[in-house]
Short mmCIF file of C-alpha atoms and ligand atoms in Angstrom, two decimals:
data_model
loop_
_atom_site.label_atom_id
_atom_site.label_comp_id
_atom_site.label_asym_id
_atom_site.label_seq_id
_atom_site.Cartn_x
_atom_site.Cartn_y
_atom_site.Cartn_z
CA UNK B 237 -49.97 -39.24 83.39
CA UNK B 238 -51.82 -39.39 79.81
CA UNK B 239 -50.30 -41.31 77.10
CA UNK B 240 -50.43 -39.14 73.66
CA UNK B 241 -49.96 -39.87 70.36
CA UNK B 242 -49.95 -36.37 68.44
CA UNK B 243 -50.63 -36.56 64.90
CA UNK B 244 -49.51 -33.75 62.98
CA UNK B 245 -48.52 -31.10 60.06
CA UNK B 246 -45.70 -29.16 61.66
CA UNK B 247 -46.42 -25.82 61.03
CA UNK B 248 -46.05 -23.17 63.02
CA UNK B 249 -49.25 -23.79 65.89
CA UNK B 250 -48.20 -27.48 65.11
CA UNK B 251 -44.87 -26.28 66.33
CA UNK B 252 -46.57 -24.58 69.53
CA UNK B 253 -48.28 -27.66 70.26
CA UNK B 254 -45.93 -30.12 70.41
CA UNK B 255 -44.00 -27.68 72.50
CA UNK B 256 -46.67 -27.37 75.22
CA UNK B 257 -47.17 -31.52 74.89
CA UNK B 258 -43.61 -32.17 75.44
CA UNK B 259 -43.07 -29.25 78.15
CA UNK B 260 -45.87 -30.64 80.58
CA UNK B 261 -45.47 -33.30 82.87
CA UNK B 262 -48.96 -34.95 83.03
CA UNK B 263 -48.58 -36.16 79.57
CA UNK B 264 -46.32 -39.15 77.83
CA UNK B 265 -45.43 -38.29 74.36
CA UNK B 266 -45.23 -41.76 73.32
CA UNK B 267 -44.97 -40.92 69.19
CA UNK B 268 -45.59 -38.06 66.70
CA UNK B 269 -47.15 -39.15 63.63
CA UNK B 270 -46.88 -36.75 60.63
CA UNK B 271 -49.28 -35.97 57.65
CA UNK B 272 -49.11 -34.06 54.44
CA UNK B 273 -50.66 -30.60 55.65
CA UNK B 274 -49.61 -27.25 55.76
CA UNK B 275 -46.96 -28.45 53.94
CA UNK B 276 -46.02 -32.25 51.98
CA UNK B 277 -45.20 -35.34 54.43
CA UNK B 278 -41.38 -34.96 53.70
CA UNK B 279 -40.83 -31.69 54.97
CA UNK B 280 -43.72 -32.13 57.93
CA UNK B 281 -42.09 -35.39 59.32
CA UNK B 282 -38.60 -33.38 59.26
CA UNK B 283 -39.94 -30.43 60.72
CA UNK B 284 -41.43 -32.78 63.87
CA UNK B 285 -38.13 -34.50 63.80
CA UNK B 286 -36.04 -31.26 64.48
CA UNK B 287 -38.70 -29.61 66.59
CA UNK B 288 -38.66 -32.25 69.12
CA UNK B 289 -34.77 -32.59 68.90
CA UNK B 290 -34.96 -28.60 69.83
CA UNK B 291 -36.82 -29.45 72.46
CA UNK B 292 -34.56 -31.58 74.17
CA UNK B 293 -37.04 -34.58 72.85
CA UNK B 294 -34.57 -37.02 71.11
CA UNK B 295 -36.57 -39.93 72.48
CA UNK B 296 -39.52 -39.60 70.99
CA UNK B 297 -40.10 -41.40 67.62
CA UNK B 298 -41.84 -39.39 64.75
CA UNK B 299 -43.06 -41.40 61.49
CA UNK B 300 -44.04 -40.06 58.26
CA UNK B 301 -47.61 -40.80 57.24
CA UNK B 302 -50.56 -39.69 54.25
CA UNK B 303 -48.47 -38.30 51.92
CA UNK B 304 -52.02 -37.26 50.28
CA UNK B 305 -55.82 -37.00 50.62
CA UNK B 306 -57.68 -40.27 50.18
CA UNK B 307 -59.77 -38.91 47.54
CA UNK B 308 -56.95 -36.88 45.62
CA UNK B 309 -53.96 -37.12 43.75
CA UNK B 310 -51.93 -34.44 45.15
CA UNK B 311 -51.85 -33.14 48.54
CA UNK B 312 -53.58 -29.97 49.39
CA UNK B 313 -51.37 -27.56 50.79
CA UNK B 314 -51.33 -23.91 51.80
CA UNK B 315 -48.12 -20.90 52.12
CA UNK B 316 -49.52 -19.73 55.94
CA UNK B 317 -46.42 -21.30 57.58
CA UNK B 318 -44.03 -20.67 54.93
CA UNK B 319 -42.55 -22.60 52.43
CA UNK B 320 -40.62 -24.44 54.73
CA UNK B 321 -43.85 -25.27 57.29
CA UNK B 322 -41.42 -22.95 59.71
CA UNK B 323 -41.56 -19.55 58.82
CA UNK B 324 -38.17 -19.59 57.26
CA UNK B 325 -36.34 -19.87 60.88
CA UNK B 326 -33.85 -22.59 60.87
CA UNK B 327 -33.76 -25.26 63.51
CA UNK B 328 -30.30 -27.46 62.55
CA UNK B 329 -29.52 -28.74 59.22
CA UNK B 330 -28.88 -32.50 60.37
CA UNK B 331 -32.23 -33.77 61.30
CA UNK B 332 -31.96 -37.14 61.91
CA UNK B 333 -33.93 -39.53 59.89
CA UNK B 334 -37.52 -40.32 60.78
CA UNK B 335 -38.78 -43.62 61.74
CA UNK B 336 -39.20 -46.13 59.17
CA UNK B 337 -43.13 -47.46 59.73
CA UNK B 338 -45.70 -45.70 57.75
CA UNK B 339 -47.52 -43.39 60.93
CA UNK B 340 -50.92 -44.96 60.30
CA UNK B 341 -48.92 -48.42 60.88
CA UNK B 342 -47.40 -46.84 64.18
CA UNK B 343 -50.48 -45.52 64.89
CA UNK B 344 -52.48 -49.09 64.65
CA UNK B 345 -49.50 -50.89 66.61
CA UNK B 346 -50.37 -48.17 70.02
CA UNK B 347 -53.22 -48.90 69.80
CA UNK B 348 -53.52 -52.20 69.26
CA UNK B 349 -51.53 -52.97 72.04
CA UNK B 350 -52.25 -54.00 74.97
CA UNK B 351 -52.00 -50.27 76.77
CA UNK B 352 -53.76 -48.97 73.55
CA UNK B 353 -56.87 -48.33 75.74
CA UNK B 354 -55.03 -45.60 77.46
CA UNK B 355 -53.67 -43.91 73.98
CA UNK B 356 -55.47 -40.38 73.21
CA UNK B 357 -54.55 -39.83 70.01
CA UNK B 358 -54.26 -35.84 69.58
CA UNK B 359 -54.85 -34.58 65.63
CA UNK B 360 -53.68 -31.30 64.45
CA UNK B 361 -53.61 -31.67 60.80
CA UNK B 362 -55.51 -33.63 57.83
CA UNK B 363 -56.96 -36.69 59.38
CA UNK B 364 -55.55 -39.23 56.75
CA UNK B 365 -53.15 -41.20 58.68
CA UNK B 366 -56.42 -41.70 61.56
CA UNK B 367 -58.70 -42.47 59.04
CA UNK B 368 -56.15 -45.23 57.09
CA UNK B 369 -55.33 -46.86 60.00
CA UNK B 370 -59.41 -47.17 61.05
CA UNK B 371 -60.25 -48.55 57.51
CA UNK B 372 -57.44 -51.15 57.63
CA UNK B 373 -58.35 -51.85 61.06
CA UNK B 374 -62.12 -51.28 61.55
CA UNK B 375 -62.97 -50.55 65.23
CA UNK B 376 -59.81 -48.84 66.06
CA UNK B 377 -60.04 -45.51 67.08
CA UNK B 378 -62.87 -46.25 69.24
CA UNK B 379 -60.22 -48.11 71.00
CA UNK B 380 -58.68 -45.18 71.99
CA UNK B 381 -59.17 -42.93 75.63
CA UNK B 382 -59.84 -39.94 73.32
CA UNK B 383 -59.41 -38.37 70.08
CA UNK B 384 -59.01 -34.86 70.69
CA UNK B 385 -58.78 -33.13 67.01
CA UNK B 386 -58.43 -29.48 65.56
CA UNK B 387 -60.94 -29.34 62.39
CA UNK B 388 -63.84 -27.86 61.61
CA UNK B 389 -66.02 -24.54 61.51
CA UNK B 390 -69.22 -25.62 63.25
CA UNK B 391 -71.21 -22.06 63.65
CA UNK B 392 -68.54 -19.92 61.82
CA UNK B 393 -67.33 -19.29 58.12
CA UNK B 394 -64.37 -21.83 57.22
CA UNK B 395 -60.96 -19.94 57.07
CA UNK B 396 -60.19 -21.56 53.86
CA UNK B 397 -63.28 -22.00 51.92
CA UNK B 398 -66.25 -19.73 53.02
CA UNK B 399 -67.76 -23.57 53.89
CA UNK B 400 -64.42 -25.36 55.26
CA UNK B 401 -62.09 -24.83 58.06
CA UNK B 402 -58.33 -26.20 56.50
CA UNK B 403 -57.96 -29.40 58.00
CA UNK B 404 -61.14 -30.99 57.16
CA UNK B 405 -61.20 -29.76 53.71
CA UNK B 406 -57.50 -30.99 52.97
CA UNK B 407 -58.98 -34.47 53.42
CA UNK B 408 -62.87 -34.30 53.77
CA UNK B 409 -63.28 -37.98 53.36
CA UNK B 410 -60.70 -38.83 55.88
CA UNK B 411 -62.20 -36.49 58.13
CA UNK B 412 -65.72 -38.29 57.38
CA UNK B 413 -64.53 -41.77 58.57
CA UNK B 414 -62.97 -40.34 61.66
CA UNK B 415 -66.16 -38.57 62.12
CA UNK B 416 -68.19 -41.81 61.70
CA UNK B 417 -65.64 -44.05 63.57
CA UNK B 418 -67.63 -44.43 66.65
CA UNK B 419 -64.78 -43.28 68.75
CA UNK B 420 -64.62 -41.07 71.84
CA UNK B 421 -64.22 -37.52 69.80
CA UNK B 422 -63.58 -34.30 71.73
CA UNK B 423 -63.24 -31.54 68.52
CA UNK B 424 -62.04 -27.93 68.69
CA UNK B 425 -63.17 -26.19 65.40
CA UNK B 426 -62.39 -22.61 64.37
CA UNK B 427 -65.81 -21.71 66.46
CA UNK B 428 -63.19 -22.32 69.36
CA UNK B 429 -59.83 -21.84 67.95
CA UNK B 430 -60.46 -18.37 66.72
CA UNK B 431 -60.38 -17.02 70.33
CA UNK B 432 -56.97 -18.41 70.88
CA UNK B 433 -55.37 -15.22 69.81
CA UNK B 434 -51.79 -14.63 70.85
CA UNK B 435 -51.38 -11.07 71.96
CA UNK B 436 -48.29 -8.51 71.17
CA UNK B 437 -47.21 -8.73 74.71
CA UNK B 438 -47.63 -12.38 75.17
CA UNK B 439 -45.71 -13.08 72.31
CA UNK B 440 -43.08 -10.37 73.39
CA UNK B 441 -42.83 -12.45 76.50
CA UNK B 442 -41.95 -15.29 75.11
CA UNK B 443 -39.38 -13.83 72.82
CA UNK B 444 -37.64 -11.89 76.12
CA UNK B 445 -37.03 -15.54 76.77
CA UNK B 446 -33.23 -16.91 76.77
CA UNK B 447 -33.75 -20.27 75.48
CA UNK B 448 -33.26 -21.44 72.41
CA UNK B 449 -36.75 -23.44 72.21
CA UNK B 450 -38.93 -20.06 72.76
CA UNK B 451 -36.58 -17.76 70.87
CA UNK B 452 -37.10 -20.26 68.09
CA UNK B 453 -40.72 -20.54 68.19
CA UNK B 454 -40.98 -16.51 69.27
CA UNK B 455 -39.67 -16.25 65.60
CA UNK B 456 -41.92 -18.35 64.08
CA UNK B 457 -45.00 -16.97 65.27
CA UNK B 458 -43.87 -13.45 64.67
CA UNK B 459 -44.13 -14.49 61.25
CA UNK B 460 -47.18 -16.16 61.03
CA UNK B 461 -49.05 -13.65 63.22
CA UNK B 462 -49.20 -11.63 60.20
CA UNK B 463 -51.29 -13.92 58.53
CA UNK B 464 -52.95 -16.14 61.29
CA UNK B 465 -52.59 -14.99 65.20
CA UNK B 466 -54.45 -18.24 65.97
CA UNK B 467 -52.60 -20.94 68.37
CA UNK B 468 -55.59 -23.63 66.93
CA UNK B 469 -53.21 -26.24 67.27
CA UNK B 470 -52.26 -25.59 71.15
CA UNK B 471 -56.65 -26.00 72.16
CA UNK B 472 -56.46 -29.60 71.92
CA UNK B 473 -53.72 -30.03 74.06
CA UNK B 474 -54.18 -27.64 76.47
CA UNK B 475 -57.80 -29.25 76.99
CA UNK B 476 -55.96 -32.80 78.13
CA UNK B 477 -53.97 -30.43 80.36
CA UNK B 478 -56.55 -27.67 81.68
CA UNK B 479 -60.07 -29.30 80.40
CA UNK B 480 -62.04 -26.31 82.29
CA UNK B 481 -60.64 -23.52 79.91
CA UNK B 482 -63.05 -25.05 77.33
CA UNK B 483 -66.65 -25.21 76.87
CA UNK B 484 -68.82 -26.62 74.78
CA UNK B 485 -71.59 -29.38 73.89
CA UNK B 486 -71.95 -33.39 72.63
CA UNK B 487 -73.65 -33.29 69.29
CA UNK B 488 -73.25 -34.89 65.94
CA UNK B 489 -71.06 -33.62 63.51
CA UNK B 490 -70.94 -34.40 60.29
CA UNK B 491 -68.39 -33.65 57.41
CA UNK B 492 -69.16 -32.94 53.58
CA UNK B 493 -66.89 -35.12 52.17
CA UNK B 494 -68.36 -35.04 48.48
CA UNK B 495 -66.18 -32.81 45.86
CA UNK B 496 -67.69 -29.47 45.69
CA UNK B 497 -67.96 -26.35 47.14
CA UNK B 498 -69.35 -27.35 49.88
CA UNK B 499 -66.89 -30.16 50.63
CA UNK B 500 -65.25 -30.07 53.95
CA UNK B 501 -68.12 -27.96 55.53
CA UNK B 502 -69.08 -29.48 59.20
CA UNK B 503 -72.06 -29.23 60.52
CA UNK B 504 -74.12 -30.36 63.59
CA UNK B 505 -76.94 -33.03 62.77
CA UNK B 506 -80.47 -31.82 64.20
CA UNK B 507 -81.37 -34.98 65.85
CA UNK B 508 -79.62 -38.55 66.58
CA UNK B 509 -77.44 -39.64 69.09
CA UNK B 510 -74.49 -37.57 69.98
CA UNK B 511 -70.60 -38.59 68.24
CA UNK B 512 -68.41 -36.30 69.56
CA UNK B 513 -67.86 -33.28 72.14
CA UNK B 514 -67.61 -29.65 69.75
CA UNK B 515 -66.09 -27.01 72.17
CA UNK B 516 -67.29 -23.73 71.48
CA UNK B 517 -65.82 -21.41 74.20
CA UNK B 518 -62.63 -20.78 75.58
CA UNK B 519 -60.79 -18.85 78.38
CA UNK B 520 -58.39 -17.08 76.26
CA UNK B 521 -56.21 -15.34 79.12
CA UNK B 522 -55.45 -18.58 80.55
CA UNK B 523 -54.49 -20.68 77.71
CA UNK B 524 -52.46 -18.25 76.91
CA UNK B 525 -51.12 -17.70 80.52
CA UNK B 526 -50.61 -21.50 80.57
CA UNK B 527 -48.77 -21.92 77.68
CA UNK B 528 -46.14 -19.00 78.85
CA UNK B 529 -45.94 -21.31 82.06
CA UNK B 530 -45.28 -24.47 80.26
CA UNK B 531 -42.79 -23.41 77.43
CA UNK B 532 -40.87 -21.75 80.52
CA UNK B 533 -39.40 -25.21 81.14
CA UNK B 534 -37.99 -26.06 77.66
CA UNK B 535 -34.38 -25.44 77.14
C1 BDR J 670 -55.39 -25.56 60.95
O1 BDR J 670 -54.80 -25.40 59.66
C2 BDR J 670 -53.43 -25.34 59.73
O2 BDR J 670 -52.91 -24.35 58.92
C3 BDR J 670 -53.08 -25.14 61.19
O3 BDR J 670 -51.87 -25.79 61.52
C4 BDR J 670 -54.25 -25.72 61.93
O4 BDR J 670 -54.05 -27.09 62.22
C5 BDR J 670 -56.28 -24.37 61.22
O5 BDR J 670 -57.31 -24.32 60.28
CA1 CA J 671 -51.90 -28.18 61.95
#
């Protein structure tokens, strides 16, 4: 079994990965941190909160994070997901609270402790909360098993600058220290992430579904298909669970963190020593066959 920590910005693929984390048995949810994203901390940290009470998760604790890049006032949000981060489809109007540590705090204390070493910490959304937590505590992500994180557009155009992919350039500097953390990185940029294309019929599969967790989810990518049929957030979970789907190659990748146009852009250095794994290829028919097997199981 693999001990996760997901760090997130819950969002729709968000959404679809945490479903597939909590839905297969070879991985241990132990917390789900939240970060101002797709949409601001408040309504990201809720989101996780209900989405994991949906999915028969109560257990697992979920703590509000970066309520904003390091190098900017406001956070730098987008309208794919909706206004609400969920496409508008309601999950229960009672969420409970969220935990009360900040999620780079909760983040640190996993890690720091004394099963930290078996923590991968899994990163689908601006890398604040990993990059706090390293400068506060300087040597800890390479503490961790892994870092598996979705960010980046390595040999492709960015999908929301013609430079930047959305999750690097909603915190470039963050993403920089993360980058230059010396930890065990295993990164799925768009290169990768835009073959995970959900199909008409796959989706309609899912939706045929009775329960409540894939009729819910059915409806929220039916309305950000329109915009984004991309499941980027599901390729760095799925790799923990089915590492041969993906293919790729240890280089070192470097982030523009500088204000600019160019800020966010990643791109491989020519020479020096390898920092990170950048997956480039991807069996598209059987993520997506694996993910209808997993989400089978939610209620
Ligand atoms: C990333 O940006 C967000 O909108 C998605 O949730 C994903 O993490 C893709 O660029
Ligand atoms: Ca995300």
């Amino acid at each position: 079994m693999t001990a996760v920590l997901i760090d997130c910005d819950p969002g729709i693929d968000d959404a679809l990965a945490l479903a597939l984390a909590v839905a297969s048995p070879e991985l241990e949810v132990r917390a789900v941190t939240c970060v101002a994203g797709n949409r601001p901390v408040a309504v990201t940290a809720v989101n996780a909160r209900r989405l994991l009470d949906l999915f028969g998760r109560p257990d697992i604790p979920v703590y509000a994070g970066g309520a904003r890049p390091l190098l900017y006032p406001e956070p730098r949000t987008n309208l794919v997901h909706g206004e609400d981060g969920l496409g508008g489809v309601v999950l229960g109007r009672d969420a409970r609270p969220v935990a009360a540590e900040h999620a780079a705090d909760a983040l640190a204390h996993l890690l720091l402790s004394p099963s930290g070493a078996d923590l991968t910490v899994v990163a689908m959304g601006p890398l604040t909360n990993l990059a706090l937590a390293e400068i506060r505590h300087p040597g800890l992500l390479a503490r961790a098993r892994g870092i598996h994180i979705m960010g980046g557009a390595v040999h492709c155009p960015g999908n929301v600058t013609p430079a930047a992919e959305f999750n690097f350039w909603a915190d470039p500097a963050a993403a920089h220290v993360v980058m230059t953390a010396g930890a065990r990185l295993n990164v799925f940029p768009l290169d990768v992430t835009g073959q995970a294309a959900m199909t008409p019929a796959w989706l309609a599969g899912l939706a045929a579904r009775p329960a409540k967790s894939a009729r819910a989810l059915a409806a929220m990518l039916a309305v950000y298909g329109a915009q984004d049929p991309l499941l980027h957030d599901a390729c760095p979970v799925a790799a923990l669970l089915r590492p041969r789907l993906f293919s790729g190659a240890a280089g070192r990748l470097e982030v523009e963190w500088r204000p600019g146009p160019e800020e966010g852009r990643s791109r491989l250095h020519p020479d020096g020593e390898a920092t990170a794994m950048i997956n480039t290829g991807l069996d598209t028919d059987g993520l997506l066959s694996l993910m209808a097997e997993r989400l089978a199981s939610l209620p």
